[in-house]
XYZ file of C-alpha atoms in Angstrom:
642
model
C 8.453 -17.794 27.327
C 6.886 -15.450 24.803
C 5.105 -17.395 21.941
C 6.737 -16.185 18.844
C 4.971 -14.449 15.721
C 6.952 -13.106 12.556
C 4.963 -11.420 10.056
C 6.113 -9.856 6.858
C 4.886 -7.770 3.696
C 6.115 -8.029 0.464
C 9.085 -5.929 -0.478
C 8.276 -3.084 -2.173
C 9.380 -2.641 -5.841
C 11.857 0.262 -6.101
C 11.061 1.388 -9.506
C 9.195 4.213 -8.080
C 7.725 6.046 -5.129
C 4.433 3.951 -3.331
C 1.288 5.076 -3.532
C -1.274 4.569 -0.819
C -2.572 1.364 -2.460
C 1.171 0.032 -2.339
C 1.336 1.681 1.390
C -1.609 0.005 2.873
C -0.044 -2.963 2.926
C 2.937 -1.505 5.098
C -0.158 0.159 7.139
C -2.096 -3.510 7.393
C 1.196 -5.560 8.487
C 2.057 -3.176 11.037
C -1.426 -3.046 12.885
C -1.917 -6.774 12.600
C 2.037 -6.946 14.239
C 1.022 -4.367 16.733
C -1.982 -6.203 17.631
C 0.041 -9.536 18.355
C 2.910 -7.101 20.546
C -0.232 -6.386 22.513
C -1.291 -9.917 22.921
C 2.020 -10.804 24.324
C 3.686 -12.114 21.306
C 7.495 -12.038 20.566
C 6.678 -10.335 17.436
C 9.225 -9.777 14.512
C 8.166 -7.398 11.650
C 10.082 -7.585 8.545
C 9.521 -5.222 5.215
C 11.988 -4.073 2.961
C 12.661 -3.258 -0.881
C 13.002 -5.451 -3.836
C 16.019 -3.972 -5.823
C 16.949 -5.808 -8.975
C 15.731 -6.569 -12.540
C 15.225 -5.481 -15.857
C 12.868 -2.614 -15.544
C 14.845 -0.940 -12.507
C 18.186 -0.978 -14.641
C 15.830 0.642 -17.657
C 14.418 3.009 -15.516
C 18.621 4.117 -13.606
C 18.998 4.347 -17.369
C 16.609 6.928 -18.309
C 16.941 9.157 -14.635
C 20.770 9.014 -16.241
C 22.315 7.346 -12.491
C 23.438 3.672 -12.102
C 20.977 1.100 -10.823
C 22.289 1.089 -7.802
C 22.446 5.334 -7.324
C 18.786 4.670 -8.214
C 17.323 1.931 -5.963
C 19.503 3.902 -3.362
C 17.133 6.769 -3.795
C 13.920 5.020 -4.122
C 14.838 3.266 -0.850
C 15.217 5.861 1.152
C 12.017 7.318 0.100
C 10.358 4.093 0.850
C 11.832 4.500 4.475
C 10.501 8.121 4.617
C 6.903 7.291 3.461
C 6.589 4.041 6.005
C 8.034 6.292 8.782
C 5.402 8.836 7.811
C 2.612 6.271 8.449
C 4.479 5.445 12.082
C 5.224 1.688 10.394
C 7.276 0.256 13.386
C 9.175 -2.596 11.535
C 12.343 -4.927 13.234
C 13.912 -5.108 9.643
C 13.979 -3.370 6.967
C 15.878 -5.550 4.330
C 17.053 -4.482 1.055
C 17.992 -7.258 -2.343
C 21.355 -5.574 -2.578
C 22.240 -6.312 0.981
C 25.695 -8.023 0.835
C 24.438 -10.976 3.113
C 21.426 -11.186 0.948
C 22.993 -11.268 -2.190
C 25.807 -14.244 -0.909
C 23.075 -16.161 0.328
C 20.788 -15.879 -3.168
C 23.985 -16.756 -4.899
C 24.540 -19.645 -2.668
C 20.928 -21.063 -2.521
C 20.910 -20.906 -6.512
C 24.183 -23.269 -6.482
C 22.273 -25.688 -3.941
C 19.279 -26.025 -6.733
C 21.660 -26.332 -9.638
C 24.267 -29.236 -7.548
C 21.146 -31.196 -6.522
C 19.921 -31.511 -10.110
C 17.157 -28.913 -9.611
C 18.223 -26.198 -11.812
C 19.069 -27.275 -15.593
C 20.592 -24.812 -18.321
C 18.083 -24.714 -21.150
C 16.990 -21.868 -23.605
C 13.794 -19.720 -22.772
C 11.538 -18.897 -26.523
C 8.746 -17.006 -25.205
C 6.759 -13.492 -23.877
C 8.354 -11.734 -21.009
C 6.933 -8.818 -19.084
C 8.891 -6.158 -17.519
C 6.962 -4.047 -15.404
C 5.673 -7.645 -13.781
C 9.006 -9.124 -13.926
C 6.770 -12.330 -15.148
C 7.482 -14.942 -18.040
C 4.668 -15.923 -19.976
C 3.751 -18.721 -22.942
C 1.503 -17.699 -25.839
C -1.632 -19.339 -24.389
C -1.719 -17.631 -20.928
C -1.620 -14.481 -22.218
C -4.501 -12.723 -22.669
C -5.068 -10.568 -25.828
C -1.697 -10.825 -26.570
C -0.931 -8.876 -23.078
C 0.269 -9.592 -19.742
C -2.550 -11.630 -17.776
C -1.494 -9.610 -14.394
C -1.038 -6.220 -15.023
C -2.418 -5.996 -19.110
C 0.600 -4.482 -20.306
C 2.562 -5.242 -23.258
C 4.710 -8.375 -23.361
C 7.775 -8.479 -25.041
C 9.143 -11.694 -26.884
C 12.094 -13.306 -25.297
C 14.874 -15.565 -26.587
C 18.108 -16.439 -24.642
C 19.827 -18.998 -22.924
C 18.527 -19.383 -19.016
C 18.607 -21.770 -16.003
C 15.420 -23.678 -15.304
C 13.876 -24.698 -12.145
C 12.316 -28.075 -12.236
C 8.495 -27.323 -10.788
C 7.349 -30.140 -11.614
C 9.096 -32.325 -9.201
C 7.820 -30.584 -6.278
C 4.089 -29.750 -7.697
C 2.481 -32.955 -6.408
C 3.887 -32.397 -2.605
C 2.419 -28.507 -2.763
C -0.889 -29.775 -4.190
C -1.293 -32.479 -1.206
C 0.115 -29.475 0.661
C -2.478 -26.995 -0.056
C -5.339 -29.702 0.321
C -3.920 -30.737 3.871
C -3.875 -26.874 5.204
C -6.804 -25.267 4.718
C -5.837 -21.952 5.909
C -2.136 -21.852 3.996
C -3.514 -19.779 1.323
C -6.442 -16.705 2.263
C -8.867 -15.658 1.534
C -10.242 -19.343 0.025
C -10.749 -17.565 -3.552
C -7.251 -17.135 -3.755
C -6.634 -21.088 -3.065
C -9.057 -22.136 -5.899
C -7.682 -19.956 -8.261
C -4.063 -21.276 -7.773
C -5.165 -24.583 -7.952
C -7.043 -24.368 -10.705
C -5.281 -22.239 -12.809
C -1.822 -23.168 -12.008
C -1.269 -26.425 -10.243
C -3.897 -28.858 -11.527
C -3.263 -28.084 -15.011
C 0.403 -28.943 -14.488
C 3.684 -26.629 -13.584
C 5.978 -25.642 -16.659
C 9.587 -25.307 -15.559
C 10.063 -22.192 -14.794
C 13.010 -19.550 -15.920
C 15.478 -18.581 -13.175
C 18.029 -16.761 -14.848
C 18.416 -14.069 -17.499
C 20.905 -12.825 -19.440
C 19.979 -9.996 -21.506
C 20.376 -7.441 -18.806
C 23.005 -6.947 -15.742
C 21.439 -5.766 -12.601
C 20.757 -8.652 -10.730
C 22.587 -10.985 -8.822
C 24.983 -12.707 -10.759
C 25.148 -16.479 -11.112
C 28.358 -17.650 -9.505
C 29.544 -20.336 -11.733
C 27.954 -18.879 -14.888
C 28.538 -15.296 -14.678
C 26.553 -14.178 -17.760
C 23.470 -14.740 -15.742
C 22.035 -13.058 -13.083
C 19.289 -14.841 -10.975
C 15.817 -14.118 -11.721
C 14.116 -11.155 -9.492
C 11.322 -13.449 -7.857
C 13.920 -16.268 -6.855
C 15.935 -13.144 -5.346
C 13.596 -11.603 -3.818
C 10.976 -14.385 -2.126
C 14.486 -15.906 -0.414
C 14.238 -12.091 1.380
C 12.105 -13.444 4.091
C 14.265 -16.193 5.316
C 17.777 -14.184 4.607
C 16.587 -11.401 6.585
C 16.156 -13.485 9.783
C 19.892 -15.106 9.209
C 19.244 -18.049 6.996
C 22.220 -19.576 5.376
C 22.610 -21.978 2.732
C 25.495 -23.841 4.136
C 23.495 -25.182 7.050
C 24.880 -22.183 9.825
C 21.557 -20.814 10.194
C 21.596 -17.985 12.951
C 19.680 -18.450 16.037
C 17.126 -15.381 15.092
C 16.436 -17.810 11.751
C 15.723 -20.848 13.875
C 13.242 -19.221 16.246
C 11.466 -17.553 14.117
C 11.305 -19.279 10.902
C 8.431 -20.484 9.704
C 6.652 -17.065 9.068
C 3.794 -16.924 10.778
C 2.403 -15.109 7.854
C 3.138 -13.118 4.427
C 1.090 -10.291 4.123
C 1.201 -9.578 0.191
C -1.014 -8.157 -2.691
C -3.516 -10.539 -4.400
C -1.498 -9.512 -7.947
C 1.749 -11.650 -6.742
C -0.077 -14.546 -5.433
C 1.299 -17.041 -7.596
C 4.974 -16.282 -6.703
C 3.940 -16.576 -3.500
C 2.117 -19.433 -3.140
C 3.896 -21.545 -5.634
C 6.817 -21.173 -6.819
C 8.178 -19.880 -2.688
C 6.819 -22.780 -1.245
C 8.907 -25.390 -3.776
C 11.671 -23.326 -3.414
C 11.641 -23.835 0.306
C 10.633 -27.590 -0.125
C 13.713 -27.736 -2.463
C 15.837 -26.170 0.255
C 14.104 -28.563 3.149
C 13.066 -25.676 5.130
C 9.636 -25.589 6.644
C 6.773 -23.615 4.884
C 5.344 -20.704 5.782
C 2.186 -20.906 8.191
C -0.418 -18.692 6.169
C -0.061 -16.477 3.363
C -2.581 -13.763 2.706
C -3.319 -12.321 -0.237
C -5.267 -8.828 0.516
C -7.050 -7.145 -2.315
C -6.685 -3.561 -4.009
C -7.368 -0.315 -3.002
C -8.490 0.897 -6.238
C -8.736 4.814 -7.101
C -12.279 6.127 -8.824
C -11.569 4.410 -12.493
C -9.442 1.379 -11.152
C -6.373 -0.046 -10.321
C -3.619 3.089 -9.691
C -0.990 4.081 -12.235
C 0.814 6.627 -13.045
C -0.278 6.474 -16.096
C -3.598 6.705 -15.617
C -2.901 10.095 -13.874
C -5.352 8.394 -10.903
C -2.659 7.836 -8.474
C -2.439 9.284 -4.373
C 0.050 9.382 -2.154
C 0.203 8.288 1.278
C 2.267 11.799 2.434
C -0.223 13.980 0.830
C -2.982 12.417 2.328
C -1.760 13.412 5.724
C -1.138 16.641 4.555
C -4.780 16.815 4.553
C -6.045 14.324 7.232
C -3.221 13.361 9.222
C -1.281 10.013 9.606
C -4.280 8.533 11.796
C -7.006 9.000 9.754
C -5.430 8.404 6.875
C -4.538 4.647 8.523
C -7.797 4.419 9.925
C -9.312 4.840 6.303
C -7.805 2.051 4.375
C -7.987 -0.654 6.928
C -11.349 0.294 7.733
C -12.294 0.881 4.049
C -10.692 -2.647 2.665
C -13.160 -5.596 2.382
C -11.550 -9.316 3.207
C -12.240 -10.591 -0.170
C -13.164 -7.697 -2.404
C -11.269 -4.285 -3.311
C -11.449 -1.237 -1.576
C -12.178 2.357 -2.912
C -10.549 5.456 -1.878
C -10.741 9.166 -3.397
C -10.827 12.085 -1.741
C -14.394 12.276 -0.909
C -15.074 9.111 0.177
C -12.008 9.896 2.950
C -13.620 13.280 4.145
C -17.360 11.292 4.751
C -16.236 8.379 6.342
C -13.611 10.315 8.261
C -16.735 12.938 9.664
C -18.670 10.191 9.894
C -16.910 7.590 12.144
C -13.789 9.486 13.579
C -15.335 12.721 14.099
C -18.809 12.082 14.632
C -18.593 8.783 16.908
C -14.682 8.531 18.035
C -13.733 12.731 18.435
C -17.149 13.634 19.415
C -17.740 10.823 22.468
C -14.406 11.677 24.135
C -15.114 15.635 23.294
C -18.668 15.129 25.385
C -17.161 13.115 27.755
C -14.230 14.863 29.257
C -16.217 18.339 28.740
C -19.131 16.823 30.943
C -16.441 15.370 33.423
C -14.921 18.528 33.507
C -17.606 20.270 33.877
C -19.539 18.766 36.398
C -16.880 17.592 38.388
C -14.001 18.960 37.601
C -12.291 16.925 35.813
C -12.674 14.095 38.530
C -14.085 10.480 37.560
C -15.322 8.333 39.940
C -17.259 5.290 40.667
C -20.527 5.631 43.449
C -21.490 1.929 41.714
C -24.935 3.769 41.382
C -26.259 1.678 38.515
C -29.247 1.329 36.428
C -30.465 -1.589 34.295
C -29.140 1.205 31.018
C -25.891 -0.033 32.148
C -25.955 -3.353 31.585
C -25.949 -3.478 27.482
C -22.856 -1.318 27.447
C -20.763 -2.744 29.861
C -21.292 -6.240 28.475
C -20.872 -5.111 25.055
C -17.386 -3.430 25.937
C -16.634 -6.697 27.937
C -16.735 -8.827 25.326
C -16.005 -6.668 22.454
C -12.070 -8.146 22.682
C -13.285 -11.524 21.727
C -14.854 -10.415 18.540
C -12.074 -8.536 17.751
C -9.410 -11.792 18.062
C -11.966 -13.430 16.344
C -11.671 -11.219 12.948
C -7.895 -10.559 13.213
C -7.491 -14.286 13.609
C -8.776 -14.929 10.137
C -7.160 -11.186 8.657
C -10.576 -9.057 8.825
C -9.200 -6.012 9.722
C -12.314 -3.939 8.862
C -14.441 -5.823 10.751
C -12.421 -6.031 13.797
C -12.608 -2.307 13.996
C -15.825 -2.039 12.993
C -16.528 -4.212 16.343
C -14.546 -1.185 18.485
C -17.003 1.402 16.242
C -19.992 -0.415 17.078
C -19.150 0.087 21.100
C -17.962 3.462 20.518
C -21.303 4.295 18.932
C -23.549 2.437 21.524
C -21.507 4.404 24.365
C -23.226 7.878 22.393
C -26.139 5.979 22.501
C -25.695 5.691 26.142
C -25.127 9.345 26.740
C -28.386 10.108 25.472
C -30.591 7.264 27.167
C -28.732 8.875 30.823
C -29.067 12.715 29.395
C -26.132 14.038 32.043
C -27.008 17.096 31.659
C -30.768 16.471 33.386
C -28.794 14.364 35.679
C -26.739 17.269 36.366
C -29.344 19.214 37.734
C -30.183 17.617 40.849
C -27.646 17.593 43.381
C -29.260 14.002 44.585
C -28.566 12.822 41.382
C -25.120 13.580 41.122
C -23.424 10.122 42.592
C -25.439 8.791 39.828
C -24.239 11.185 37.774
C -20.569 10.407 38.026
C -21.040 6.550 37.456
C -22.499 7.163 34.153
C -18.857 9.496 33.693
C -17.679 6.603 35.328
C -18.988 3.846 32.765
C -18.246 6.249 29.740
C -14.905 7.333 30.828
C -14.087 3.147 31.165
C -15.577 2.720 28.081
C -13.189 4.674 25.896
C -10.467 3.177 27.969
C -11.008 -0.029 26.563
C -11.781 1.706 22.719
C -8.703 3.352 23.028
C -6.537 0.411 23.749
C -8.297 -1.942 20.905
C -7.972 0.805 18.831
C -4.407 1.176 19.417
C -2.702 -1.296 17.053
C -4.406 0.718 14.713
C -4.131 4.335 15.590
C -1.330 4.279 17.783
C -0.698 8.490 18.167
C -4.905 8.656 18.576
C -4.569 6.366 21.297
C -1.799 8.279 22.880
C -3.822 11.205 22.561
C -7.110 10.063 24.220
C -6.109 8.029 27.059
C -3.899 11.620 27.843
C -7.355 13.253 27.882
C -9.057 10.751 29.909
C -6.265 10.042 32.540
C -6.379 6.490 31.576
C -3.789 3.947 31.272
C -3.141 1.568 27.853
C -5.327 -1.676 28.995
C -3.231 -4.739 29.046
C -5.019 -7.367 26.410
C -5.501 -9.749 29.372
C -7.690 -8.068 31.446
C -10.047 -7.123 28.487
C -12.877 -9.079 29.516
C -13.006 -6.760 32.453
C -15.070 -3.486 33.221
C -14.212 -1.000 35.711
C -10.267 -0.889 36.056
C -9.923 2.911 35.312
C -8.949 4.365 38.848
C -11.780 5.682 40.522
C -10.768 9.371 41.597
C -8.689 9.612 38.710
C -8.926 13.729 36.218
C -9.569 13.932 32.621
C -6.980 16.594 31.173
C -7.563 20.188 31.741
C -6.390 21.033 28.297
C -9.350 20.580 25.778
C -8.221 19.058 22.444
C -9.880 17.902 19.887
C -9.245 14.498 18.266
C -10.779 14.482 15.297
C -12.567 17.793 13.934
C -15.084 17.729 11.213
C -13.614 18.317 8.063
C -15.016 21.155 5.371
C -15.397 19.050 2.153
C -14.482 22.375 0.336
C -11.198 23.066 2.176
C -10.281 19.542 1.306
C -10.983 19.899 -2.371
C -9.269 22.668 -2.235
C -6.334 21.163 -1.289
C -7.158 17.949 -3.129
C -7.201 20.046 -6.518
C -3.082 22.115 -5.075
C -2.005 18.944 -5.306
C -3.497 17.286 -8.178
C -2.141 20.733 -10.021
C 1.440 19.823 -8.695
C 1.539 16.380 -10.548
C 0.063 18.183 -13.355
C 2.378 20.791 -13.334
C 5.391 18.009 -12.920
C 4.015 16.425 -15.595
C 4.412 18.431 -18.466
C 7.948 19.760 -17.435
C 10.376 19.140 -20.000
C 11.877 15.419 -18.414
C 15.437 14.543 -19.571
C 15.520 11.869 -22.092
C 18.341 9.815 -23.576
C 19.532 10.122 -26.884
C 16.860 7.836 -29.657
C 17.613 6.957 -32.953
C 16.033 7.684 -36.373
C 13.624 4.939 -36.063
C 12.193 6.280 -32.410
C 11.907 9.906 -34.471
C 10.226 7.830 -36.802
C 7.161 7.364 -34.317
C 6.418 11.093 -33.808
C 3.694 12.118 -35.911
C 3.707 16.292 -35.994
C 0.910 17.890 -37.450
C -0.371 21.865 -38.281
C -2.953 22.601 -36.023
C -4.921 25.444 -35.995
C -6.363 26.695 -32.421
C -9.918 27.489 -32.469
C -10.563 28.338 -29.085
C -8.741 28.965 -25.837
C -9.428 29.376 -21.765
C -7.886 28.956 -18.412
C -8.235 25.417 -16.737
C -9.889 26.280 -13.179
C -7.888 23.913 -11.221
C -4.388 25.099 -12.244
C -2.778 28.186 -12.717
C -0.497 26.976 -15.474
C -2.398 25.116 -17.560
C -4.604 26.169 -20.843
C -7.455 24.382 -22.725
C -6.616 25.078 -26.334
C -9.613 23.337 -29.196
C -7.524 22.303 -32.136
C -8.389 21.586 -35.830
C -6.372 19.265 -36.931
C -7.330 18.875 -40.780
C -11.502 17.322 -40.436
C -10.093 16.199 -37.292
C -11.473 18.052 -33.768
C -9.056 18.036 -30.469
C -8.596 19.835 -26.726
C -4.856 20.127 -25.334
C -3.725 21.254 -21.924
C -0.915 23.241 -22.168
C 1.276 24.823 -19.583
C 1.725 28.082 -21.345
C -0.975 30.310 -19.117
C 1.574 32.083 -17.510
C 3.422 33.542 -21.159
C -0.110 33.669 -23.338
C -3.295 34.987 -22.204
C -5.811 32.640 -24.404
C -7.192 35.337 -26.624
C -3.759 35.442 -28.259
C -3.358 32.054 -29.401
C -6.692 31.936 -31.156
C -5.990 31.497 -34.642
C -2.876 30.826 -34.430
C -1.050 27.791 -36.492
C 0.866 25.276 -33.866
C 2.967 22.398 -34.405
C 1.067 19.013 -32.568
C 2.276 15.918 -31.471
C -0.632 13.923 -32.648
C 0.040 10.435 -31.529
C 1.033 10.996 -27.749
C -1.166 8.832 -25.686
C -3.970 11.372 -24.072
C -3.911 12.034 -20.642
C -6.460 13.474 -18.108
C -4.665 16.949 -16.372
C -6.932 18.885 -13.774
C -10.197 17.423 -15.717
C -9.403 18.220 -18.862
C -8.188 15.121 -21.414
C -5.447 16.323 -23.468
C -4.917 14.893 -26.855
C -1.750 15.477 -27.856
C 1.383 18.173 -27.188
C 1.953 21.457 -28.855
C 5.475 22.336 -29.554
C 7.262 25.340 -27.596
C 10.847 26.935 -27.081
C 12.280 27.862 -24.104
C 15.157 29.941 -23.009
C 15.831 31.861 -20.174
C 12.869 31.437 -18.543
C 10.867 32.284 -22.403
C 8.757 30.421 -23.379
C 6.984 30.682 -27.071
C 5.298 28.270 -29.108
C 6.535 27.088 -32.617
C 4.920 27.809 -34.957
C 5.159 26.862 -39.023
C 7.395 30.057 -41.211
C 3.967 30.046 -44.005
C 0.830 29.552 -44.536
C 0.116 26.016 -44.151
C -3.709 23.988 -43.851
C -3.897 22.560 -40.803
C -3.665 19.033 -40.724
C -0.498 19.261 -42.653
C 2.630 16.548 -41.534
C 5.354 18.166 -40.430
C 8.866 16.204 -41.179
């Protein structure tokens, strides 16, 4: 019987589309749940989408749908994007699932009959992108401690879950299973920030919105999002409250492993595992809490205008490369960096140059020498040796590093054979071999030995770059090497052909074409950006907080990067400022200099194709016109318009 392994990822938030920081995670759980498949495991893969709370019913708000016409949408495009990256999950589970939403309803009755839920009032600072409660002292600078957003102060009657109670047994816990919580950075900081200074009760219920489960018994409360969502990985599998547990729940619960972002630690590690103690289900085996991929100038957001998407990326690269970049670019303990750039060099430099270029050489050389035909004479030279013992015991290395979650360096091990095996073309030089007739049988074991070689690459590599692998063991005639027989050299069939078709598996990539493309599709965000967005009716106290100045342009040109965008250089009374505009295809610049605009002088700047823009000038459109407003008289700029 199979030894089982379930492994899941956090559910992604459907508030809006994932970028590729949010995606790697999909991209990590799925190689480290291909890699177990290919050990012999009985593997269960679980993602899904976290659907309730108060900043997805704000957000349904402003797109004018309902919250549930909204997470419906995100959803799907969740689905698309991890299908896109060939994620091969066993469940995809969603929050408003009707089974998921009885059983959250259920398991929050449980806590409240057995005395661990409590009605109380909740006085303090709430953040909503973060879904996170917060007292006065743990913020920091008055913001969020998480995500450094604003808070907001909340006051309303909620459901409390004692902590407390349980926060002793987690803390003996934690210092009884070493490996529960990794890396070990992540264990000291919940200890020493969290449990060792004492657990507050924490708020479980909320009142001031409606999209959330609804408390049964108290139905003007709907269960907090993290209680909702962290039951997700045991109501997936079939859990139920009422003690009928499906059989898929009882073999495979405990997870084997949550694979989750070092920002939602805490949830995970503390308040999930008391919520499981407080239902008497087993713990989780490991939980492992990866680190960022970070965009040149930090964390992603939207706001930042620094964000990249997993799709586009393979519009460029291709879903392979674009996998084998962030798992090979993402330390164990430290963030990762990823821009455009850095994916072109690494990709030339390690997928083209050592991966695309050995199996190029090598089938060309087989094909060419031999036609097409490998085979074995066991002519062998002491050259050999290094390379078949290093691909004979490259597997072990590799279990080694996926055992403790170090992706990169377990393909870094397959990189470092694939690189000596280029080495090892060069110490034989075929092509002198090639020659001399005589030297021909000795020839063809060095195809042999090379040929074997990126047998065994392929199949290590495969968890990772599953279509890649597909590709090269086509080219080489090879078969996918079982995980077993690893430790073994020279299993490819003697007498066996490399394809006849040449393809190439990864081609060098011109870093100008790719800016090229890089800068298409930064210009599309731009260019979505400054499209007029539907908005909801505001009051006369949001007006209020539009400041609308006279501004006189001083100066005006095209933006390179985008065909729709201007730079216009503003005097604003002493005041100097630059605004992109997406007016180039209605004004050449010439005529707007010296011309009087209106200015929305207190929108937060943003950075569009390069160029920081400081504001908004104010334009009519109709019919496809488009003119800017301008005042009726003379007026000095810097004057407030009202």
């Amino acid at each position: 019987m199979k030894e089982k392994y379930y492994i899941t990822t956090a559910i992604a938030y459907t508030s809006s589309k994932p970028h590729i920081g949010n995606t790697y995670e999909a991209i990590l759980a799925d190689s480290m749940a291909r890699f177990r498949k290919n050990q012999g495991y009985d593997v269960y893969f679980q993602t899904g989408t976290d659907e309730h709370g108060q900043k997805i019913e704000e957000k349904a708000k402003l797109a004018g749908k309902t919250p549930k016409e909204f997470v419906d949408a995100v959803s799907d495009e969740i689905k698309r994007i991890w299908k896109t990256m060939n994620v091969d999950y066993d469940n995809f589970i969603r929050t408003t699932d009707e089974y998921h939403e009885k059983q959250v309803a259920k398991i929050f009755r449980k806590f409240y009959e057995q005395g661990d839920i409590y009605k109380g009032s909740y006085e303090g600072w709430y953040c909503t992108p973060c879904e996170s409660f917060w007292t006065e002292s743990q913020l920091v600078n008055g913001k969020c401690p998480d995500c450094g957003r604003e808070v907001k102060k909340a006051n309303e009657e909620a459901y409390f879950f004692r902590m407390s109670k349980y926060a002793p047994k987690l803390i003996e816990h934690i210092k009884t299973h070493p490996d529960f919580i990794s890396p070990v950075s992540r264990t000291n900081e919940m200890m020493n920030n969290f449990l060792l200074k004492g657990l507050q009760d924490l708020c479980v219920s909320r009142t001031s919105f409606k999209w959330g489960i609804p408390v049964d018994f108290d139905d003007k409360h709907v269960v907090y999002v993290w209680l909702d969502a962290l039951t997700n990985y045991i109501t997936g599998i079939g859990f139920d409250a009422d003690g009928n547990s499906s059989e898929k729940y009882k073999k495979y619960w405990p997870a084997d492993i949550h694979v989750i972002g070092k920002d939602i630690i805490r949830f995970h590690t503390i308040y999930w595992p008391i919520f499981l103690m407080a239902m008497g289900e087993p713990l989780p085996k490991r939980i492992y809490g990866h680190p960022w991929l970070l965009q040149e100038g930090g964390k992603m957001s939207k706001s930042k205008g620094n964000v990249l998407y997993a799709d586009d990326l393979v519009s460029v690269y291709g879903v392979d490369a674009v996998r084998y970049y962030v798992l090979a670019s993402m330390p164990f303990d430290n963030d990762g960096l990823i821009s455009w750039q850095l994916m072109t060099d690494k990709i030339n430099s390690e997928l083209a140059n050592v991966y695309g270029n050995l199996v190029k050489r090598t089938v060309a050389m087989s094909r060419k020498y031999f036609g097409g035909k490998v085979e074995n004479t066991k002519i062998s030279a002491a050259v050999d040796d290094e390379l078949i013992t290093l691909a004979k015991g490259v597997y072990k290395k590799v279990c080694e590093h996926m055992d403790g979650n170090r992706i990169a360096d377990a393909l870094d091990c397959v990189f470092t054979l694939l690189r000596r095996a280029n080495k090892y073309i060069d110490e034989t030089t075929p092509w002198i071999l090639a020659k001399d007739e005589a030297d021909h049988p000795r020839l063809k074991t060095v195809l042999y030995n090379l040929i074997e070689t990126v047998n065994i690459a392929a199949s290590l590599l495969q968890p990772f770059m599953p279509q890649t692998t597909d590709m090269v063991l086509e080219q080489i005639g090879g078969k996918f090497r079982d995980y077993s027989d690893m430790d073994k050299f020279g299993l490819y069939e003697s007498g066996s052909f490399v394809t006849q078709d040449e393809k190439v598996i990864f081609a060098r990539l011109d870093s100008e074409e790719v800016n090229k493309k890089a800068e298409e599709i930064a210009e599309k965000y731009a260019e979505k950006k400054v499209e007029e967005e539907k908005v909801p009716e505001i009051t006369i106290d949001d007006f209020a907080k539009i400041k609308l100045k006279v501004a006189l342009v001083t100066a005006c040109e095209k933006i390179e990067k985008s065909k729709k965008l201007l730079k216009l250089s503003l005097k604003v009374g002493d005041e100097k400022r630059t605004v992109a505009s997406g007016i180039a295809e209605y004004y050449a610049p010439e005529e707007l200099v010296g011309k009087k605009v209106v200015l929305v002088s207190n929108l937060k700047p943003a950075k569009l194709c390069g160029v920081e823009s400081q504001g908004m000038i104010l334009c009519a459109e109709k019919d496809g016109k488009v003119v800017i407003v301008t005042p009726e008289k003379a007026l000095e700029d810097g004057a407030v318009v009202r």
